[in-house]
PDB file of C-alpha atoms in Angstrom:
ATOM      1  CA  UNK A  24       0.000   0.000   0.000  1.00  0.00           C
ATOM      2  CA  UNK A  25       1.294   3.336  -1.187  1.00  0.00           C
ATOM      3  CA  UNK A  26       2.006   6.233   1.716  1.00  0.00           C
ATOM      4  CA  UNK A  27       0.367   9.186   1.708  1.00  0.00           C
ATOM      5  CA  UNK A  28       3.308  11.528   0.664  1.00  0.00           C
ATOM      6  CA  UNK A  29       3.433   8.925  -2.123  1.00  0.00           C
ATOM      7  CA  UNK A  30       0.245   9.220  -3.411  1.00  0.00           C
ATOM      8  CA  UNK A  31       0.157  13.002  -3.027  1.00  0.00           C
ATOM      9  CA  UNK A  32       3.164  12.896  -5.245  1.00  0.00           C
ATOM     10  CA  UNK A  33       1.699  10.518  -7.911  1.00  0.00           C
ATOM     11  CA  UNK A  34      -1.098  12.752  -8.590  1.00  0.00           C
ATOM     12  CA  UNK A  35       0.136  15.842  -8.669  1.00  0.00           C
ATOM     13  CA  UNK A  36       2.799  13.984 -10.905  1.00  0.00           C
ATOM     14  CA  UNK A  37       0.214  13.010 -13.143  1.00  0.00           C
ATOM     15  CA  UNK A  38      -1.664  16.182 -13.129  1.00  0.00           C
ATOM     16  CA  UNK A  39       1.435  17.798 -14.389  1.00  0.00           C
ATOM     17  CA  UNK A  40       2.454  15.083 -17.063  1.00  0.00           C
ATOM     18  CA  UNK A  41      -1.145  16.176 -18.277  1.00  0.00           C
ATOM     19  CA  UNK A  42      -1.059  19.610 -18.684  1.00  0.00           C
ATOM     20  CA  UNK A  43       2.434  19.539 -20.473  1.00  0.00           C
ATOM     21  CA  UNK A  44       0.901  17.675 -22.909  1.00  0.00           C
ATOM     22  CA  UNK A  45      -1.904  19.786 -23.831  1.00  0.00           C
ATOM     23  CA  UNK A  46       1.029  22.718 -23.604  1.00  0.00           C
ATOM     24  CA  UNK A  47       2.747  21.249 -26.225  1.00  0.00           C
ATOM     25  CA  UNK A  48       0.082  20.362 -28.473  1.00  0.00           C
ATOM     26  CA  UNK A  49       0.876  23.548 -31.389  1.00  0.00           C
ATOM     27  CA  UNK A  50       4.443  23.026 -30.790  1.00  0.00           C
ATOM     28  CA  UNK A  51       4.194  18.964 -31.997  1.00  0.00           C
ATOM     29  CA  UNK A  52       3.397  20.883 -35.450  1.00  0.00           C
ATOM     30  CA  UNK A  53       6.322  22.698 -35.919  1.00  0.00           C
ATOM     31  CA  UNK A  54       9.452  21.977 -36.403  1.00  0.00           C
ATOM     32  CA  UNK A  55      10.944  22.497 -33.108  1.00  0.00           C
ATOM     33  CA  UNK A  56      12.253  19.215 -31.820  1.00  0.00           C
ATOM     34  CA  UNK A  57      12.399  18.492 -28.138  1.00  0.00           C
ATOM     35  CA  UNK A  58      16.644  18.868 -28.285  1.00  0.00           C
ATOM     36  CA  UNK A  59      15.880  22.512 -28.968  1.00  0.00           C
ATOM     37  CA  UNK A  60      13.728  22.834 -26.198  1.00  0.00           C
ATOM     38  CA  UNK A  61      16.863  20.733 -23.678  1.00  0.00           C
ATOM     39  CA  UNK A  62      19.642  22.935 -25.418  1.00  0.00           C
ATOM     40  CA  UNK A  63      16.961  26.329 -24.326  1.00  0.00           C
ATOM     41  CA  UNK A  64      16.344  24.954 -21.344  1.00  0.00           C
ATOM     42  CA  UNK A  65      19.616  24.527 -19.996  1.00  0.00           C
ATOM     43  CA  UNK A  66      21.117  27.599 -21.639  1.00  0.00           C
ATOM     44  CA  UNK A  67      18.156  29.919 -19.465  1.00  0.00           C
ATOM     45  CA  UNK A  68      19.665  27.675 -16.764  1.00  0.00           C
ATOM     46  CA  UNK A  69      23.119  28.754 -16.701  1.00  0.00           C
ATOM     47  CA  UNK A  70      22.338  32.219 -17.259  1.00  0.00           C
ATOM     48  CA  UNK A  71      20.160  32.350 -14.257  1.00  0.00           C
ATOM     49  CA  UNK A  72      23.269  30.810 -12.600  1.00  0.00           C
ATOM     50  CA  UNK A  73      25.350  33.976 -13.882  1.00  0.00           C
ATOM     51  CA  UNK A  74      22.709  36.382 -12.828  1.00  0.00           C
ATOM     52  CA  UNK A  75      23.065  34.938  -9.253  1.00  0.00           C
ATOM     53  CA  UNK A  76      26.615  36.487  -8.039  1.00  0.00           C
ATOM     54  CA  UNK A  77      25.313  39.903  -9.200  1.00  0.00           C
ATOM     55  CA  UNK A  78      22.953  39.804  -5.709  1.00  0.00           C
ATOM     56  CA  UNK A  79      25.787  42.536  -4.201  1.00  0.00           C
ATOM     57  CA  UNK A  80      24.559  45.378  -6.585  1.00  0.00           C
ATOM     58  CA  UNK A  81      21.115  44.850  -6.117  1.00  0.00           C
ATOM     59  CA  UNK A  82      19.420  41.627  -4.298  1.00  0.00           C
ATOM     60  CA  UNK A  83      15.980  42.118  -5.295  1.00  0.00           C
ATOM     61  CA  UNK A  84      16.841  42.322  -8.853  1.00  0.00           C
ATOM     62  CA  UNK A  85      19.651  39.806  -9.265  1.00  0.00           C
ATOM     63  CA  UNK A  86      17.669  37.390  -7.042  1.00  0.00           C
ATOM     64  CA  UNK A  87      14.448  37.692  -8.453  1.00  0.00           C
ATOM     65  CA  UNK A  88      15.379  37.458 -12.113  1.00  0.00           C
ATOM     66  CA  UNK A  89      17.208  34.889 -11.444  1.00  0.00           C
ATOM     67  CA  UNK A  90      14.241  32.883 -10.411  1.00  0.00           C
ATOM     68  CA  UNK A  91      12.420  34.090 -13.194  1.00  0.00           C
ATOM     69  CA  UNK A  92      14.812  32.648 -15.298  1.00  0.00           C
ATOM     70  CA  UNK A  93      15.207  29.743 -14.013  1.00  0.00           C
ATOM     71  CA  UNK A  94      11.814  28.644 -13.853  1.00  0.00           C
ATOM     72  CA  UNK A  95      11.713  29.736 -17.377  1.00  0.00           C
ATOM     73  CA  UNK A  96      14.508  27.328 -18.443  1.00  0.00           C
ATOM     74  CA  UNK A  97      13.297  24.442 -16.011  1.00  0.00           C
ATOM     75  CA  UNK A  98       9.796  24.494 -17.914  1.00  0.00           C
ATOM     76  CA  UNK A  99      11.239  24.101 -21.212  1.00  0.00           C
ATOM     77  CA  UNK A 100      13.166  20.793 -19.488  1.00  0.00           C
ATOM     78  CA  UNK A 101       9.926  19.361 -18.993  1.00  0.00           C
ATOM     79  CA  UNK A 102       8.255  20.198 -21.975  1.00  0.00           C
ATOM     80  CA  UNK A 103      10.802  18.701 -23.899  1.00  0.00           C
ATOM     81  CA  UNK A 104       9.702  15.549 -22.776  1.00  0.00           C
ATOM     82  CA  UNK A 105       6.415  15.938 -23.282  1.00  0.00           C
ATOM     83  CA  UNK A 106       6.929  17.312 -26.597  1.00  0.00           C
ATOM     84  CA  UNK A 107       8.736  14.109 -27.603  1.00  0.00           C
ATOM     85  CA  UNK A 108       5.632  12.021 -26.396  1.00  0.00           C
ATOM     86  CA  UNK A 109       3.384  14.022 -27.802  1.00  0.00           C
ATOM     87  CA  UNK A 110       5.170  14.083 -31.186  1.00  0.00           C
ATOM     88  CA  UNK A 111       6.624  10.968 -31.652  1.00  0.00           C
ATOM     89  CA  UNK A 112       9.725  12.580 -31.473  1.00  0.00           C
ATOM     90  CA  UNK A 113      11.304  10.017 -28.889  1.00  0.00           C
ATOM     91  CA  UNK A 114      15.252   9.037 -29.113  1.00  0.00           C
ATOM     92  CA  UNK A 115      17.472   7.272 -27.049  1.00  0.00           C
ATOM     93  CA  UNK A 116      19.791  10.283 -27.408  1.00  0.00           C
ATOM     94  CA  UNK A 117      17.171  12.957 -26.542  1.00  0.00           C
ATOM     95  CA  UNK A 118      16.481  10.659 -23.374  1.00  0.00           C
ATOM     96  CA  UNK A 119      20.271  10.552 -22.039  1.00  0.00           C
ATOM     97  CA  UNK A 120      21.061  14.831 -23.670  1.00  0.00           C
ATOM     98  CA  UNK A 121      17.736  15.321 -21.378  1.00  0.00           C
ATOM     99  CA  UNK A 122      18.923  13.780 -18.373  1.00  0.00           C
ATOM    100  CA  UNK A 123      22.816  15.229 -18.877  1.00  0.00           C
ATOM    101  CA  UNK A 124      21.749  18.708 -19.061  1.00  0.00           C
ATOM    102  CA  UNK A 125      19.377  18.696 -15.823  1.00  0.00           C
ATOM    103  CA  UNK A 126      22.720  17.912 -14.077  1.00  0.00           C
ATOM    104  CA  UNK A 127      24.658  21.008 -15.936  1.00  0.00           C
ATOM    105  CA  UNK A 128      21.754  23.331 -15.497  1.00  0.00           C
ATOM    106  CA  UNK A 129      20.920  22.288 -11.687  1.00  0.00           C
ATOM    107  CA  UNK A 130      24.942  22.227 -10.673  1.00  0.00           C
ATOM    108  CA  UNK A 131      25.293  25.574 -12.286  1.00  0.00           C
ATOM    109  CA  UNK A 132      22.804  27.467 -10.221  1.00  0.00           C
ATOM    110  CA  UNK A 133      24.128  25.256  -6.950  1.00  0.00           C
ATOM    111  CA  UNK A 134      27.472  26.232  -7.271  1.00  0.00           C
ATOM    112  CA  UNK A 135      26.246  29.828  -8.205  1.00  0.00           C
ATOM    113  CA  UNK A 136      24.710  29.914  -4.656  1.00  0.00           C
ATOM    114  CA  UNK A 137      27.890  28.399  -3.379  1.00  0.00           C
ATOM    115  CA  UNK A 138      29.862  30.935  -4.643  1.00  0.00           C
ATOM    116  CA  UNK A 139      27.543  33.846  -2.875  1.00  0.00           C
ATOM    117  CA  UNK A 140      27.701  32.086   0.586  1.00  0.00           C
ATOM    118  CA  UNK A 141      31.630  31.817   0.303  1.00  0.00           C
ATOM    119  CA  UNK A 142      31.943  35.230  -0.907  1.00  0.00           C
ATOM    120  CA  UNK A 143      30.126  36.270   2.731  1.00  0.00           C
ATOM    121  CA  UNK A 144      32.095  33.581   4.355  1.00  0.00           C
ATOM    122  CA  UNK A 145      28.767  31.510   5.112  1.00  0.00           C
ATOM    123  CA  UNK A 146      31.146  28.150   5.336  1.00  0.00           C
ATOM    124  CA  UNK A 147      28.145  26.391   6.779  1.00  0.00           C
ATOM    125  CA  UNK A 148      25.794  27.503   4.261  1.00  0.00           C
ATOM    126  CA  UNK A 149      28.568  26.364   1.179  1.00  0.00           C
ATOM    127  CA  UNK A 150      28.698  23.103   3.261  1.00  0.00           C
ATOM    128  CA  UNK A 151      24.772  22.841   2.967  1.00  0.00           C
ATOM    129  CA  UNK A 152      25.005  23.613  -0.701  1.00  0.00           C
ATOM    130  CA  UNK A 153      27.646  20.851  -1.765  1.00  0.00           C
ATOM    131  CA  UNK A 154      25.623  18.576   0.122  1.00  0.00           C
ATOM    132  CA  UNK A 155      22.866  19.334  -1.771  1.00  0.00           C
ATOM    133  CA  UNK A 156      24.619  18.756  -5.243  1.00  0.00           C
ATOM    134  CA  UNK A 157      26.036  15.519  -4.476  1.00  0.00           C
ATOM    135  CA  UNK A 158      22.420  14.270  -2.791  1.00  0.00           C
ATOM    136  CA  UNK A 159      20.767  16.210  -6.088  1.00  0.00           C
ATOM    137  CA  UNK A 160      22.925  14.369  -8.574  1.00  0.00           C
ATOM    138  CA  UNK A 161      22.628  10.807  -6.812  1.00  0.00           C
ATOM    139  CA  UNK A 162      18.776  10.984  -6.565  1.00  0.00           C
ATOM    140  CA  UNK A 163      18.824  10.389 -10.603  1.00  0.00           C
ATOM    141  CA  UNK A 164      21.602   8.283 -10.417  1.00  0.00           C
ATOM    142  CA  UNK A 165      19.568   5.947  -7.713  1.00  0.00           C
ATOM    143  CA  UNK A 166      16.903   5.787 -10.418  1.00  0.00           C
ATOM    144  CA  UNK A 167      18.410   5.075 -13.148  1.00  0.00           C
ATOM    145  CA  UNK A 168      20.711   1.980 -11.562  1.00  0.00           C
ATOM    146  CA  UNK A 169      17.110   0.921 -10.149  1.00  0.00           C
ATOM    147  CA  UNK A 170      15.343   0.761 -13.483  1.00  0.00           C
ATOM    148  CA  UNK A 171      18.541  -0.954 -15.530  1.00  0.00           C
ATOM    149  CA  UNK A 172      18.293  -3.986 -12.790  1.00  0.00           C
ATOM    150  CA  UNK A 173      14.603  -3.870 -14.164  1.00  0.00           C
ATOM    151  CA  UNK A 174      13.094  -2.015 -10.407  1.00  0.00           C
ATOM    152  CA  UNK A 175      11.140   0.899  -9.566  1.00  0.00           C
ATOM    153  CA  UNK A 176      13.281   3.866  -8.551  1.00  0.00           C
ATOM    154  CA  UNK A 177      11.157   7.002  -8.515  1.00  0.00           C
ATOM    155  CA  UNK A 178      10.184   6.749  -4.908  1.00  0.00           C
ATOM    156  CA  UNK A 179      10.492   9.992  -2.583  1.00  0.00           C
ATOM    157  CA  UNK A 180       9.595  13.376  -3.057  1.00  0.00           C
ATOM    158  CA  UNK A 181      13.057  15.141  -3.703  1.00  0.00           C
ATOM    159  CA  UNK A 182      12.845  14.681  -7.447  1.00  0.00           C
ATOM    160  CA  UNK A 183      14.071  17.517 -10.158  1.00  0.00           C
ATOM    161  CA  UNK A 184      10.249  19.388  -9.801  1.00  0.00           C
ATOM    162  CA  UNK A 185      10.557  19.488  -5.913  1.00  0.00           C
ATOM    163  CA  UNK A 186      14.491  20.245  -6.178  1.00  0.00           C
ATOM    164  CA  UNK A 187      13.271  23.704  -8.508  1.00  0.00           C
ATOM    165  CA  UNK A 188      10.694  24.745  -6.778  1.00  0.00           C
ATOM    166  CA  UNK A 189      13.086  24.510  -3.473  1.00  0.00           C
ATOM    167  CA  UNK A 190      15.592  26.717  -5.241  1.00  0.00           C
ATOM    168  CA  UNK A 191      13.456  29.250  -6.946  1.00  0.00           C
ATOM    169  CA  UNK A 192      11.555  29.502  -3.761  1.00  0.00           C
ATOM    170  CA  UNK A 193      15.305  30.063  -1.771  1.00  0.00           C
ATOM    171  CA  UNK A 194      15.735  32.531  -4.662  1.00  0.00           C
ATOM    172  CA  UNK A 195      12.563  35.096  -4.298  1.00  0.00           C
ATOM    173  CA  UNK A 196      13.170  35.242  -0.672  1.00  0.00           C
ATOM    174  CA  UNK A 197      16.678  35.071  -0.444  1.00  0.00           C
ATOM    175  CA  UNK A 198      16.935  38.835   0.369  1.00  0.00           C
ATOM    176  CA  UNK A 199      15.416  38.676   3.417  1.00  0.00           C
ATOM    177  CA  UNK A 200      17.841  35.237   4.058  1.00  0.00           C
ATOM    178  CA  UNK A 201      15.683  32.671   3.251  1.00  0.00           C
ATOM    179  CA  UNK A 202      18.274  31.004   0.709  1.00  0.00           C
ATOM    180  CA  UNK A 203      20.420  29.396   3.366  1.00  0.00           C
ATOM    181  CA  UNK A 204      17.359  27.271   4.507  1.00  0.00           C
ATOM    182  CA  UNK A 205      16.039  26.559   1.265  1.00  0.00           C
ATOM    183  CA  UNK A 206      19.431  24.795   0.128  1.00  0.00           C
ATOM    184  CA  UNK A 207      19.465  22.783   3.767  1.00  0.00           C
ATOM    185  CA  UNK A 208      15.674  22.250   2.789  1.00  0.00           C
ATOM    186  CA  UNK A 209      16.862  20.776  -0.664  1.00  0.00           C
ATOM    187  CA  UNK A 210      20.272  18.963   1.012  1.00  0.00           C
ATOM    188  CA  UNK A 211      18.036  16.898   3.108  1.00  0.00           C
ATOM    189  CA  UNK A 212      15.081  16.349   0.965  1.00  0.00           C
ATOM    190  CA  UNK A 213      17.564  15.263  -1.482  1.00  0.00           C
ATOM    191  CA  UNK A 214      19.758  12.603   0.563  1.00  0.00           C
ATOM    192  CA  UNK A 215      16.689  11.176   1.947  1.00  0.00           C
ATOM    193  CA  UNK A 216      15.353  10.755  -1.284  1.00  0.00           C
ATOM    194  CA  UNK A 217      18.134   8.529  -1.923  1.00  0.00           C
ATOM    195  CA  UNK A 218      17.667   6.407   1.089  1.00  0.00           C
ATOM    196  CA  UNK A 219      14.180   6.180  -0.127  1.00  0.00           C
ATOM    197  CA  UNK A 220      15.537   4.716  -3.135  1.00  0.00           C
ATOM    198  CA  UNK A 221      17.999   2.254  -1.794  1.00  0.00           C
ATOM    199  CA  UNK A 222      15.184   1.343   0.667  1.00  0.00           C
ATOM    200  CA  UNK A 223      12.689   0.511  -1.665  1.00  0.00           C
ATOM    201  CA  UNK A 224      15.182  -1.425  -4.379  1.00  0.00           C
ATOM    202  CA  UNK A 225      16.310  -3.315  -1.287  1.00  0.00           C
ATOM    203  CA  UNK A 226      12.804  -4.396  -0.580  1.00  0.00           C
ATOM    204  CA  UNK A 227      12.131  -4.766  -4.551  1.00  0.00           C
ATOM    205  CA  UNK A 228      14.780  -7.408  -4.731  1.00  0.00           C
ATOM    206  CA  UNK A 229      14.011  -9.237  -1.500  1.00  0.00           C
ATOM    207  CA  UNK A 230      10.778 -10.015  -2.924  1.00  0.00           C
ATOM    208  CA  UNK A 231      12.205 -11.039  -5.929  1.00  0.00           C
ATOM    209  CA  UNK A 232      14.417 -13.668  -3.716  1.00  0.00           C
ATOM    210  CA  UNK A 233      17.353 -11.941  -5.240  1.00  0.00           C
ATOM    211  CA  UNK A 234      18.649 -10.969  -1.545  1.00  0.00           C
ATOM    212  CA  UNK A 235      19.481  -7.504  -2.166  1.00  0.00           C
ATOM    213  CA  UNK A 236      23.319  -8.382  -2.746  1.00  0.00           C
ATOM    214  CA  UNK A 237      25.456  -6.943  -5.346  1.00  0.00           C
ATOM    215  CA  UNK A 238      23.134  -3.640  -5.824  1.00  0.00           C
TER     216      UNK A 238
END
């Protein structure tokens, strides 16, 4: 029986997966093709992560377009999916470009907030933030290992939708020093994700009588 936080997740999941597809219903016409969308997508990204060290001239601005931004390019990441569905435009390379450039786009604007606690000598707060990237980048990585031993991996609720809405959140209220908390927030959402993960391939395999050994 699923839990709660589970089944909250699912739907709203679904709900989502739904309305990208009607989103990207005209655009299935044209000729864009869901790489454009990734190669959009993760280009807004980084330059939301360069906007972010310009906070010290004005943080309302700097902070807040950054979020803008970076919701912006985040979108287009999941539309591209959903444009590839929709059109019958799936590849195995648009699958693994898709997946690389959530890393780039997602480390950038990490180690963008890294650099802005350092620069204030917030060691704690960097600490917090490198924690986050490692947990951020193994929460995929836990999936993926999951579904190529033929298992469900997609448990938790520190996935890439939670992870942005964490950050842009951190972002808009990061002048009044909100940020700090929003990357512990996303640190520990993140590496509990991943013991969610391991938890549930564990218990995946033991049913399957495979033991749980060599995973």
């Amino acid at each position: 029986m699923e839990s709660a936080p589970s089944r909250v997740k699912e739907s709203y999941t679904t709900g989502a997966r739904a309305l990208a597809r009607r989103s990207v219903g005209g655009l299935a016409r044209t000729r864009i093709t869901p790489n454009a969308l990734t190669a959009t997508g993760v280009t807004l990204c980084l330059a939301a992560a360069v906007l972010v060290p310009f906070e010290n001239r004005d943080k309302l601005l700097f902070y807040w377009l950054a979020a803008a931004v970076f919701v912006v390019g985040s979108v287009l990441d999941i539309l591209d999916g959903a444009l590839a569905r929709v059109g019958g435009k799936t590849t195995a390379f648009g699958a693994f470009l898709d997946s690389t450039t959530d890393r780039v786009g997602e480390g950038a604007m990490l180690t963008a907030i890294a650099f802005v606690f350092a620069r204030v000598g917030n060691d704690t707060a960097v600490v917090f933030t490198v924690a986050a990237v490692a947990g951020s980048f193994l929460v995929p990585y836990a999936r993926a290992k999951a579904e190529a031993l033929g298992l469900r991996g997609d448990v938790g609720l520190g996935s890439r939708a939670e992870r942005v809405v964490v950050i842009t959140a951190g972002l808009v209220l990061a002048p009044w020093g909100v940020l700090e908390w929003a990357i512990l927030l996303l640190a520990v959402t993140a590496w509990l994700t991943v013991l969610q993960r391991i938890l549930h391939v564990r218990k995946q395999l033991i049913e399957r009588n495979d033991g749980g050994t060599n995973v």
